[in-house]
Coordinates of N, CA and C in Angstrom, one line a residue:
X1 N 0.8 -1.2 0.0 CA 0.0 0.0 0.0 C 0.9 1.2 0.0
X2 N 0.7 2.1 -1.0 CA 1.5 3.3 -1.0 C 0.9 4.4 -0.1
X3 N 1.7 5.4 0.2 CA 1.3 6.5 1.1 C 1.1 7.8 0.3
X4 N 0.2 8.6 0.7 CA 0.2 10.0 0.3 C 0.6 10.8 1.5
X5 N 0.7 12.1 1.3 CA 1.0 13.0 2.4 C 0.0 12.8 3.5
X6 N -1.3 12.8 3.1 CA -2.4 12.8 4.1 C -2.4 11.4 4.9
X7 N -2.2 10.3 4.1 CA -2.2 9.0 4.8 C -1.0 8.8 5.7
X8 N 0.2 9.4 5.2 CA 1.4 9.4 6.0 C 1.2 10.1 7.4
X9 N 0.6 11.3 7.3 CA 0.4 12.1 8.5 C -0.6 11.4 9.4
X10 N -1.6 10.8 8.9 CA -2.6 10.0 9.7 C -1.9 8.8 10.4
X11 N -1.1 8.1 9.6 CA -0.4 6.9 10.2 C 0.6 7.4 11.3
X12 N 1.3 8.4 11.0 CA 2.2 8.9 12.0 C 1.6 9.4 13.3
X13 N 0.4 10.1 13.2 CA -0.3 10.5 14.4 C -0.7 9.3 15.2
X14 N -1.2 8.3 14.5 CA -1.6 7.0 15.2 C -0.4 6.4 15.9
X15 N 0.7 6.2 15.2 CA 1.9 5.6 15.8 C 2.4 6.4 17.0
X16 N 2.3 7.7 16.9 CA 2.8 8.5 18.0 C 1.8 8.8 19.1
X17 N 0.6 8.3 18.9 CA -0.5 8.5 19.8 C -0.7 10.0 20.1
X18 N -0.7 10.7 19.0 CA -1.0 12.2 19.0 C -2.5 12.4 18.8
X19 N -3.1 13.2 19.5 CA -4.6 13.4 19.4 C -4.9 14.0 18.1
X20 N -4.1 14.9 17.5 CA -4.5 15.5 16.2 C -3.2 15.9 15.5
X21 N -3.2 15.9 14.2 CA -2.1 16.4 13.4 C -2.0 17.9 13.5
X22 N -2.9 18.6 14.1 CA -2.8 20.0 14.3 C -2.2 20.4 15.6
X23 N -1.8 19.4 16.4 CA -1.1 19.6 17.6 C 0.2 20.4 17.3
X24 N 0.4 21.5 18.0 CA 1.6 22.4 17.7 C 2.9 21.6 17.8
X25 N 3.1 20.7 18.7 CA 4.3 19.9 18.9 C 4.5 19.0 17.7
X26 N 3.4 18.4 17.2 CA 3.4 17.5 16.0 C 3.8 18.3 14.8
X27 N 3.2 19.5 14.6 CA 3.4 20.3 13.5 C 4.9 20.7 13.4
X28 N 5.5 20.9 14.6 CA 6.9 21.3 14.6 C 7.8 20.1 14.3
X29 N 7.4 18.9 14.8 CA 8.2 17.7 14.6 C 8.1 17.2 13.1
X30 N 7.0 17.3 12.4 CA 6.7 16.7 11.1 C 7.8 17.0 10.0
X31 N 8.1 18.3 9.8 CA 9.0 18.6 8.7 C 10.4 18.0 8.9
X32 N 10.8 18.0 10.2 CA 12.1 17.4 10.5 C 12.1 15.9 10.3
X33 N 11.0 15.2 10.7 CA 10.9 13.8 10.5 C 11.0 13.4 9.1
X34 N 10.3 14.1 8.2 CA 10.3 13.9 6.8 C 11.7 14.1 6.2
X35 N 12.3 15.2 6.6 CA 13.7 15.5 6.2 C 14.7 14.4 6.6
X36 N 14.6 14.0 7.8 CA 15.5 13.0 8.3 C 15.3 11.6 7.5
X37 N 14.0 11.2 7.4 CA 13.8 9.9 6.8 C 14.2 10.0 5.3
X38 N 13.8 11.0 4.6 CA 14.2 11.1 3.2 C 15.7 11.2 3.0
X39 N 16.3 12.0 3.8 CA 17.8 12.2 3.6 C 18.5 10.9 3.9
X40 N 18.1 10.2 4.9 CA 18.8 8.9 5.2 C 18.5 7.9 4.1
X41 N 17.3 7.7 3.7 CA 17.0 6.7 2.7 C 17.6 7.0 1.3
X42 N 17.5 8.3 0.9 CA 18.1 8.6 -0.4 C 19.6 8.4 -0.4
X43 N 20.3 8.7 0.7 CA 21.7 8.5 0.9 C 22.1 7.1 0.9
X44 N 21.4 6.3 1.7 CA 21.8 4.9 1.9 C 21.3 3.9 0.9
X45 N 20.2 4.1 0.3 CA 19.7 3.1 -0.7 C 20.3 3.2 -2.0
X46 N 21.0 4.3 -2.4 CA 21.6 4.4 -3.7 C 20.7 4.0 -4.8
X47 N 19.5 4.7 -4.9 CA 18.5 4.4 -5.8 C 18.7 5.0 -7.2
X48 N 18.4 4.2 -8.2 CA 18.5 4.7 -9.6 C 17.5 5.8 -9.8
X49 N 16.4 5.8 -9.1 CA 15.3 6.8 -9.3 C 15.8 8.2 -8.9
X50 N 16.9 8.3 -8.2 CA 17.3 9.6 -7.8 C 18.7 10.0 -8.5
X51 N 19.0 9.2 -9.6 CA 20.2 9.5 -10.4 C 19.7 10.2 -11.7
X52 N 20.2 11.3 -12.0 CA 19.8 12.1 -13.1 C 21.0 12.3 -14.0
X53 N 20.7 12.6 -15.3 CA 21.7 13.0 -16.3 C 21.2 14.4 -16.8
X54 N 22.0 15.4 -16.6 CA 21.6 16.8 -17.0 C 22.6 17.3 -18.0
X55 N 22.1 17.7 -19.2 CA 23.0 18.3 -20.2 C 22.5 19.7 -20.5
X56 N 21.9 20.4 -19.6 CA 21.3 21.7 -19.8 C 22.3 22.9 -19.6
X57 N 23.4 22.6 -19.0 CA 24.3 23.7 -18.6 C 25.5 23.9 -19.6
X58 N 25.6 25.1 -20.0 CA 26.8 25.5 -20.9 C 27.8 26.3 -20.1
X59 N 29.1 26.0 -20.3 CA 30.0 26.9 -19.7 C 30.3 28.1 -20.6
X60 N 30.8 29.2 -20.1 CA 31.1 30.3 -20.9 C 32.6 30.5 -21.1
X61 N 33.0 31.0 -22.2 CA 34.4 31.2 -22.6 C 35.0 32.2 -21.6
X62 N 36.1 31.8 -21.0 CA 36.8 32.7 -20.0 C 36.3 32.7 -18.6
X63 N 35.2 32.0 -18.4 CA 34.6 32.0 -17.0 C 34.8 30.6 -16.4
X64 N 35.5 30.5 -15.3 CA 35.8 29.2 -14.8 C 34.7 28.5 -14.0
X65 N 33.7 29.2 -13.6 CA 32.6 28.6 -12.8 C 31.4 28.4 -13.6
X66 N 30.6 27.3 -13.3 CA 29.3 27.1 -13.8 C 28.4 26.9 -12.7
X67 N 27.1 27.3 -12.9 CA 26.1 27.0 -11.9 C 25.3 25.8 -12.3
X68 N 25.2 24.8 -11.4 CA 24.5 23.6 -11.7 C 23.0 23.8 -11.7
X69 N 22.4 23.1 -12.6 CA 20.9 23.2 -12.6 C 20.3 22.4 -11.4
X70 N 19.3 23.0 -10.8 CA 18.6 22.3 -9.7 C 17.2 22.0 -10.1
X71 N 16.9 22.1 -11.5 CA 15.5 21.9 -12.0 C 15.0 20.5 -11.6
X72 N 15.9 19.5 -11.6 CA 15.4 18.1 -11.3 C 15.7 17.8 -9.8
X73 N 16.3 18.7 -9.1 CA 16.6 18.5 -7.7 C 18.0 18.9 -7.4
X74 N 18.4 19.1 -6.2 CA 19.7 19.6 -5.8 C 20.7 18.4 -5.9
X75 N 21.8 18.6 -6.7 CA 22.7 17.5 -6.8 C 23.4 17.3 -5.4
X76 N 23.3 16.0 -4.9 CA 24.0 15.7 -3.7 C 25.4 15.2 -4.0
X77 N 25.5 14.2 -4.9 CA 26.8 13.6 -5.3 C 26.9 13.6 -6.8
X78 N 28.0 14.2 -7.3 CA 28.2 14.2 -8.7 C 29.0 12.9 -9.0
X79 N 28.4 12.0 -9.7 CA 29.1 10.7 -10.0 C 30.1 10.9 -11.1
X80 N 29.8 11.7 -12.1 CA 30.7 12.0 -13.2 C 30.2 13.3 -13.9
X81 N 31.2 13.9 -14.6 CA 30.9 15.1 -15.3 C 31.8 15.2 -16.6
X82 N 31.1 15.5 -17.7 CA 31.9 15.5 -19.0 C 31.7 16.9 -19.6
X83 N 32.7 17.3 -20.4 CA 32.6 18.5 -21.3 C 32.5 17.9 -22.7
X84 N 31.5 18.5 -23.4 CA 31.3 18.1 -24.8 C 32.1 19.0 -25.7
X85 N 32.9 18.3 -26.5 CA 33.6 19.1 -27.5 C 33.0 18.7 -28.8
X86 N 32.7 19.4 -29.6 CA 33.1 20.8 -30.0 C 32.2 21.8 -29.2
X87 N 32.7 23.1 -29.3 CA 32.1 24.2 -28.6 C 30.6 24.3 -28.9
X88 N 29.8 24.4 -27.8 CA 28.3 24.6 -28.0 C 27.5 23.3 -28.1
X89 N 28.2 22.2 -28.3 CA 27.5 20.9 -28.4 C 26.8 20.5 -27.1
X90 N 25.6 20.1 -27.2 CA 24.9 19.6 -26.0 C 24.4 18.2 -26.3
X91 N 24.7 17.7 -27.4 CA 24.2 16.4 -27.8 C 25.1 15.3 -27.3
X92 N 24.5 14.1 -27.1 CA 25.3 12.9 -26.8 C 26.1 12.4 -27.9
X93 N 25.9 13.0 -29.1 CA 26.7 12.7 -30.3 C 28.1 13.3 -30.3
X94 N 28.3 14.3 -29.4 CA 29.5 15.1 -29.3 C 30.5 14.2 -28.5
X95 N 31.8 14.5 -28.7 CA 32.9 13.8 -27.9 C 32.8 14.2 -26.4
X96 N 32.7 13.2 -25.6 CA 32.7 13.4 -24.1 C 34.1 13.4 -23.6
X97 N 34.4 14.5 -22.8 CA 35.7 14.6 -22.2 C 35.5 14.6 -20.7
X98 N 35.8 13.5 -20.1 CA 35.6 13.4 -18.6 C 36.4 14.4 -17.8
X99 N 35.8 15.0 -16.8 CA 36.5 15.9 -15.9 C 37.0 15.1 -14.7
X100 N 38.2 15.4 -14.3 CA 38.8 14.8 -13.1 C 38.5 15.8 -11.9
X101 N 37.9 15.3 -10.8 CA 37.6 16.2 -9.7 C 38.8 16.3 -8.8
X102 N 39.2 17.5 -8.5 CA 40.3 17.9 -7.7 C 39.9 18.9 -6.7
X103 N 40.8 19.4 -5.9 CA 40.4 20.4 -4.9 C 40.4 21.8 -5.6
X104 N 39.6 22.7 -5.0 CA 39.6 24.1 -5.5 C 41.0 24.7 -5.3
X105 N 41.7 24.3 -4.2 CA 43.1 24.9 -4.0 C 44.0 24.5 -5.2
X106 N 43.9 23.3 -5.7 CA 44.7 22.8 -6.9 C 44.3 23.7 -8.1
X107 N 43.1 23.9 -8.3 CA 42.7 24.8 -9.5 C 43.2 26.2 -9.3
X108 N 43.1 26.7 -8.1 CA 43.6 28.1 -7.9 C 45.1 28.2 -8.1
X109 N 45.8 27.1 -7.7 CA 47.3 27.2 -7.9 C 47.7 27.0 -9.3
X110 N 47.1 26.1 -10.0 CA 47.5 25.7 -11.4 C 46.8 26.6 -12.4
X111 N 45.6 26.9 -12.2 CA 44.8 27.7 -13.2 C 44.2 29.0 -12.5
X112 N 45.1 29.8 -11.9 CA 44.7 30.9 -11.1 C 44.1 32.1 -11.9
X113 N 44.3 32.1 -13.2 CA 43.9 33.2 -14.0 C 43.0 32.7 -15.1
X114 N 42.0 33.5 -15.5 CA 41.2 33.2 -16.6 C 41.6 34.0 -17.9
X115 N 42.9 34.4 -17.9 CA 43.4 35.1 -19.0 C 43.3 34.2 -20.2
X116 N 43.1 34.7 -21.4 CA 42.9 33.9 -22.6 C 44.0 32.9 -22.9
X117 N 45.2 33.3 -22.4 CA 46.4 32.4 -22.6 C 46.3 31.1 -21.7
X118 N 45.5 31.2 -20.7 CA 45.3 30.1 -19.7 C 44.1 29.3 -20.0
X119 N 43.3 29.6 -21.0 CA 42.0 29.0 -21.3 C 42.2 27.8 -22.2
X120 N 41.3 26.8 -22.2 CA 41.4 25.7 -23.1 C 40.2 24.8 -22.8
X121 N 40.3 23.6 -23.3 CA 39.2 22.6 -22.9 C 39.4 22.2 -21.5
X122 N 38.4 22.3 -20.6 CA 38.6 22.0 -19.2 C 38.9 20.5 -19.0
X123 N 39.8 20.3 -18.1 CA 40.2 18.9 -17.8 C 39.9 18.5 -16.3
X124 N 39.8 19.6 -15.5 CA 39.6 19.3 -14.1 C 38.4 20.1 -13.5
X125 N 37.9 19.7 -12.4 CA 36.7 20.4 -11.8 C 36.8 20.3 -10.3
X126 N 36.2 21.2 -9.6 CA 36.1 21.2 -8.2 C 34.7 21.7 -7.8
X127 N 34.2 21.3 -6.7 CA 32.9 21.7 -6.3 C 33.0 22.5 -5.0
X128 N 33.0 23.8 -5.1 CA 33.2 24.6 -3.8 C 31.9 24.7 -3.0
X129 N 30.7 24.5 -3.6 CA 29.5 24.5 -2.9 C 28.5 23.6 -3.6
X130 N 27.2 23.6 -3.1 CA 26.2 22.7 -3.6 C 25.8 23.0 -5.0
X131 N 25.9 24.2 -5.5 CA 25.4 24.5 -6.8 C 26.4 25.1 -7.8
X132 N 27.7 25.0 -7.5 CA 28.7 25.5 -8.3 C 29.8 24.5 -8.6
X133 N 30.3 24.5 -9.8 CA 31.5 23.7 -10.2 C 32.5 24.7 -10.8
X134 N 33.8 24.6 -10.4 CA 34.8 25.5 -11.1 C 35.6 24.5 -11.9
X135 N 36.1 25.1 -13.1 CA 36.8 24.3 -14.1 C 38.2 24.8 -14.3
X136 N 39.1 23.9 -14.6 CA 40.4 24.2 -15.0 C 40.9 23.3 -16.1
X137 N 41.5 23.9 -17.1 CA 41.6 25.4 -17.3 C 40.2 26.0 -17.6
X138 N 40.1 27.3 -17.4 CA 38.9 28.0 -17.8 C 38.6 27.7 -19.3
X139 N 37.3 27.5 -19.6 CA 37.0 27.1 -21.0 C 37.4 28.2 -22.0
X140 N 37.8 27.8 -23.1 CA 38.1 28.8 -24.2 C 36.9 28.9 -25.2
X141 N 35.8 28.3 -24.9 CA 34.6 28.3 -25.8 C 33.4 27.9 -24.9
X142 N 32.2 28.2 -25.4 CA 31.0 27.8 -24.6 C 30.7 26.3 -24.8
X143 N 31.4 25.4 -24.0 CA 31.2 24.0 -24.2 C 29.9 23.6 -23.4
X144 N 29.3 22.5 -23.9 CA 28.2 21.9 -23.2 C 28.7 21.0 -22.1
X145 N 27.9 20.7 -21.1 CA 28.3 19.8 -20.0 C 27.3 18.7 -19.9
X146 N 27.8 17.6 -19.3 CA 26.9 16.5 -19.0 C 27.3 16.1 -17.5
X147 N 26.3 16.1 -16.7 CA 26.5 15.8 -15.3 C 25.6 14.6 -14.9
X148 N 26.2 13.6 -14.4 CA 25.4 12.5 -13.8 C 25.5 12.6 -12.3
X149 N 24.4 12.7 -11.6 CA 24.4 13.0 -10.2 C 23.3 12.3 -9.5
X150 N 23.5 12.1 -8.2 CA 22.4 11.7 -7.3 C 21.8 13.0 -6.8
X151 N 20.5 13.1 -6.8 CA 19.8 14.3 -6.4 C 19.0 14.1 -5.2
X152 N 18.6 15.1 -4.6 CA 17.6 15.1 -3.5 C 16.3 15.6 -4.1
X153 N 15.3 14.7 -4.4 CA 14.0 15.2 -5.0 C 13.3 16.0 -4.0
X154 N 12.2 16.6 -4.6 CA 11.3 17.5 -3.7 C 10.8 16.6 -2.6
X155 N 10.8 17.2 -1.4 CA 10.3 16.4 -0.2 C 8.8 16.2 -0.2
X156 N 8.4 15.2 0.5 CA 7.0 15.0 0.8 C 6.4 16.2 1.6
X157 N 5.3 16.7 1.1 CA 4.7 17.8 1.8 C 3.2 17.9 1.4
X158 N 2.5 18.8 1.9 CA 1.1 19.0 1.6 C 1.0 19.4 0.1
X159 N 2.1 20.1 -0.4 CA 2.1 20.5 -1.9 C 2.7 19.4 -2.8
X160 N 3.3 18.4 -2.2 CA 3.9 17.3 -3.0 C 3.5 16.0 -2.3
X161 N 2.3 15.5 -2.7 CA 1.6 14.5 -1.9 C 2.2 13.1 -2.0
X162 N 3.2 12.9 -2.9 CA 3.8 11.5 -2.9 C 5.2 11.7 -3.5
X163 N 6.1 10.7 -3.1 CA 7.4 10.6 -3.6 C 7.7 9.2 -4.0
X164 N 8.9 9.0 -4.6 CA 9.2 7.6 -4.9 C 9.2 6.7 -3.7
X165 N 9.7 7.2 -2.6 CA 9.8 6.5 -1.3 C 8.4 6.1 -0.8
X166 N 7.4 7.0 -0.9 CA 6.1 6.7 -0.3 C 5.3 5.8 -1.3
X167 N 5.7 5.8 -2.5 CA 5.0 5.0 -3.5 C 5.6 3.5 -3.5
X168 N 6.9 3.4 -3.3 CA 7.5 2.1 -3.5 C 8.0 1.4 -2.3
X169 N 8.4 2.2 -1.3 CA 8.8 1.5 0.0 C 8.2 2.3 1.2
X170 N 6.8 2.3 1.3 CA 6.2 3.0 2.3 C 6.5 2.6 3.7
X171 N 6.6 1.2 3.9 CA 6.9 0.7 5.2 C 8.3 1.2 5.7
X172 N 9.3 1.2 4.8 CA 10.6 1.6 5.1 C 10.6 3.1 5.4
X173 N 9.8 3.9 4.6 CA 9.7 5.3 4.9 C 9.2 5.6 6.3
X174 N 8.1 4.8 6.7 CA 7.6 5.0 8.0 C 8.6 4.6 9.1
X175 N 9.3 3.5 8.9 CA 10.3 3.1 9.8 C 11.4 4.1 10.0
X176 N 11.8 4.7 8.9 CA 12.9 5.7 8.9 C 12.4 7.0 9.6
X177 N 11.1 7.2 9.5 CA 10.6 8.4 10.2 C 10.7 8.1 11.7

């Protein structure tokens, strides 16, 4: 039996022996319980349903950073990232050039300037925060990118009445809560 947000809240109030889901303590507890359960399950189960391939991001010539798309969810772990050559290609028919992930310190030391003489086809990448990747060398043209990543999908909420977890492993989701 799958769960919806409403049936999940009903079951949780029963399990916790809470008089009503409108109880202020329950209302405070609920978002954290969902966040904990989803975070733990998405991290530990290594589900294919939360692995995405995104080819929507282009890097700009002379700019070493790119902003990752969060349209499909926030990337938690980047499994691999490729630069498509030739410039501007976003198709899987283009040549894939895998990026090697290194530290931002390495990129700063080796590719500290985005001067045109230091630009080329990126070989290395670093992830300084959740939504940014920096490249080295800085790109010499607007190359397409391909990212394969594990994402955190939109959480269960009154506005998002079901998730992969509530539809496919509802008992495990309840136990994780």
